[in-house]
Tab-separated table of C-alpha atoms in Angstrom:
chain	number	residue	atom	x	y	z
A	24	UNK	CA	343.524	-0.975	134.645
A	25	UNK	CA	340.803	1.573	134.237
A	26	UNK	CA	341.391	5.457	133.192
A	27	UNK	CA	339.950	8.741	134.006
A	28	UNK	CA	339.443	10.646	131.339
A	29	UNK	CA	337.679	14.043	129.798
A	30	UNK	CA	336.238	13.628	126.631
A	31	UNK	CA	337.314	16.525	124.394
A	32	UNK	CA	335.330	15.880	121.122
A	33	UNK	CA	333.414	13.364	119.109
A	34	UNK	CA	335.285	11.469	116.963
A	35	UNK	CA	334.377	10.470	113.304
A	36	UNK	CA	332.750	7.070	114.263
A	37	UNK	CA	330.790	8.316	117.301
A	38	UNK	CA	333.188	7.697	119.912
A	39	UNK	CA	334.307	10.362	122.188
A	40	UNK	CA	338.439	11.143	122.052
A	41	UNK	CA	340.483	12.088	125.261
A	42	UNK	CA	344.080	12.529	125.507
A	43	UNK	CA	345.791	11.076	128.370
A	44	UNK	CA	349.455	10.276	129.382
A	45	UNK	CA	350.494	10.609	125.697
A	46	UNK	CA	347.786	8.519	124.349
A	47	UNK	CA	344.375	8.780	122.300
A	48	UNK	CA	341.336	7.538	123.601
A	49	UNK	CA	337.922	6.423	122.047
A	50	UNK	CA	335.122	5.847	124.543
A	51	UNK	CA	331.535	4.762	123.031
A	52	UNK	CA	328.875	5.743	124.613
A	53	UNK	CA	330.248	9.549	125.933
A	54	UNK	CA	329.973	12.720	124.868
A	55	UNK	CA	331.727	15.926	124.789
A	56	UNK	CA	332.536	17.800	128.037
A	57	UNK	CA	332.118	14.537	129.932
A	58	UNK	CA	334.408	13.321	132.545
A	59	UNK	CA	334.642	9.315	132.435
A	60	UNK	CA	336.342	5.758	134.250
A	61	UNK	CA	337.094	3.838	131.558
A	62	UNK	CA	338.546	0.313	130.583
A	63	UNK	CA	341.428	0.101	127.480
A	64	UNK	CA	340.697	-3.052	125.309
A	65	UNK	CA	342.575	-2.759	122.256
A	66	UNK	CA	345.064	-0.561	120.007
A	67	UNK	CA	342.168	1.071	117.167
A	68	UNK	CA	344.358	3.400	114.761
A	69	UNK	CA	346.449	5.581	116.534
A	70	UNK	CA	344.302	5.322	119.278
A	71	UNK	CA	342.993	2.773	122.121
A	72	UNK	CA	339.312	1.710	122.027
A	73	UNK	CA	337.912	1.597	125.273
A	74	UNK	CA	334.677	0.712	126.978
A	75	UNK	CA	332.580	3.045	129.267
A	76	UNK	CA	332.375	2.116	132.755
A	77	UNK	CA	330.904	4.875	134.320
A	78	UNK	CA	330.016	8.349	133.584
A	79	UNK	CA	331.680	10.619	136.268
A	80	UNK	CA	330.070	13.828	134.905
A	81	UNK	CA	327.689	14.120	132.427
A	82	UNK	CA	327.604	16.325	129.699
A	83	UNK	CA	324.798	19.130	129.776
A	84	UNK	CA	323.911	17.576	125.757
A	85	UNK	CA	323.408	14.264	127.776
A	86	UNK	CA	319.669	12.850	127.739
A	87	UNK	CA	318.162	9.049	128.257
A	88	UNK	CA	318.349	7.685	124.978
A	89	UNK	CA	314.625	7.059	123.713
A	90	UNK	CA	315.327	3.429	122.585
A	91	UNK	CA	315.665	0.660	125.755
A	92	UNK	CA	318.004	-1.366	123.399
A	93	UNK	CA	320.202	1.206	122.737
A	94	UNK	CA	324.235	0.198	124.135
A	95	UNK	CA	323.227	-3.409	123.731
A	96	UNK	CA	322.292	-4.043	119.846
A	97	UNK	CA	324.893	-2.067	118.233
A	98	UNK	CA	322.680	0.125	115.714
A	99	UNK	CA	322.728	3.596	117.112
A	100	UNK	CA	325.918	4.930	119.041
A	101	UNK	CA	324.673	8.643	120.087
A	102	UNK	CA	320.395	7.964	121.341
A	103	UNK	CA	321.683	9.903	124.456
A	104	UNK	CA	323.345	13.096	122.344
A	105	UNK	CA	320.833	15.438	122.431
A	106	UNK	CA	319.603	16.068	118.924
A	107	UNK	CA	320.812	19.715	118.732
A	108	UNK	CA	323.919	18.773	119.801
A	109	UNK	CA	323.688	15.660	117.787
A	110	UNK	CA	322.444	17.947	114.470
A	111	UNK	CA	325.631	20.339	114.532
A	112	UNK	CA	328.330	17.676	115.077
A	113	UNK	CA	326.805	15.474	111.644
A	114	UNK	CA	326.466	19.208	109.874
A	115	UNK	CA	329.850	19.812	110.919
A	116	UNK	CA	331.580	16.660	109.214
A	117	UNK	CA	329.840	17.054	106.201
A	118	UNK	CA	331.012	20.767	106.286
A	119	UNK	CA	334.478	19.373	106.677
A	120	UNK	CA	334.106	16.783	104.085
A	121	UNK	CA	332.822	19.532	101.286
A	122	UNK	CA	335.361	22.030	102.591
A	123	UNK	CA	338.275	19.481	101.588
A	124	UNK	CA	336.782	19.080	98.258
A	125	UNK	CA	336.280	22.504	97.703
A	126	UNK	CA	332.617	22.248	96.843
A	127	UNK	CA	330.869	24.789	98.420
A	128	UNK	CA	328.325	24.971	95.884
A	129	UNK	CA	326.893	21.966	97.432
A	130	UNK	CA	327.357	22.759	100.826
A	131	UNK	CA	324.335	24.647	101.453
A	132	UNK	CA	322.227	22.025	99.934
A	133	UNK	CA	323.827	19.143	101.898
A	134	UNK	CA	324.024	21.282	105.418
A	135	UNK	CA	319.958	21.609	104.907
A	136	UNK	CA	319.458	18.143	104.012
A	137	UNK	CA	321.404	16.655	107.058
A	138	UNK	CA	319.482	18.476	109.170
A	139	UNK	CA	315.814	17.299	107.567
A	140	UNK	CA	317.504	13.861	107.996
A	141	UNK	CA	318.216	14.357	111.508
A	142	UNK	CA	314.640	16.004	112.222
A	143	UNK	CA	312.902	13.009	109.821
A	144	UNK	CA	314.358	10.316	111.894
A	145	UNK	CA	314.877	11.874	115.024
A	146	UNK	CA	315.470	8.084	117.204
A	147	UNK	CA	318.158	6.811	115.307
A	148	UNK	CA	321.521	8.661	116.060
């Protein structure tokens, strides 16, 4: 039975997370701010993978993704992020990553590298 759910953040792997009736959701394929129908397939984690069925209402970050393979071949999960969007979300795990090492001598470095990355290849997300 399909779900309704609002995607609260983007998860680790790509996948955006909703809470719903006591349970964790990942949905591929949505973003942020989103409102979604989706189908639960399996038990991922401490979570339940799902797949998209239909975006109810789209997230202002949302754009067409600039690749027409993109959903089907399984190399880029977030085409349709905006890269702005897309930009401070990577920064932002990195940032986490360094701040749990406590190595904010690199931090700086790193933050301006990921972004050069993400402006250097700016179609795979």
């Amino acid at each position: 039975m399909n779900v309704t759910l609002d995607i609260l953040e983007m998860g680790a792997r790509g996948d955006g997370v909703a809470d719903a009736e006591g349970e964790r959701y990942f949905v591929p394929f949505s973003l942020p701010g989103e409102t979604v129908e989706a189908e639960p397939i399996d038990k991922r984690g401490e979570g339940i993978a799902t797949r998209l069925i239909e975006v109810l209402a789209p997230s202002r970050h949302r754009e067409p993704p600039p690749c027409a393979h993109f959903t089907v071949c399984g190399g880029c999960a977030l085409q349709h992020w905006r890269r702005d969007a897309y930009s401070a979300w990577k920064t932002g795990l990195i940032d986490r990553a360094l701040k749990q090492r406590d190595d904010q001598p690199a931090l700086a470095e790193v933050k301006a590298a990921a972004r050069a990355l993400c402006e250097r290849f700016p179609i795979y997300r």
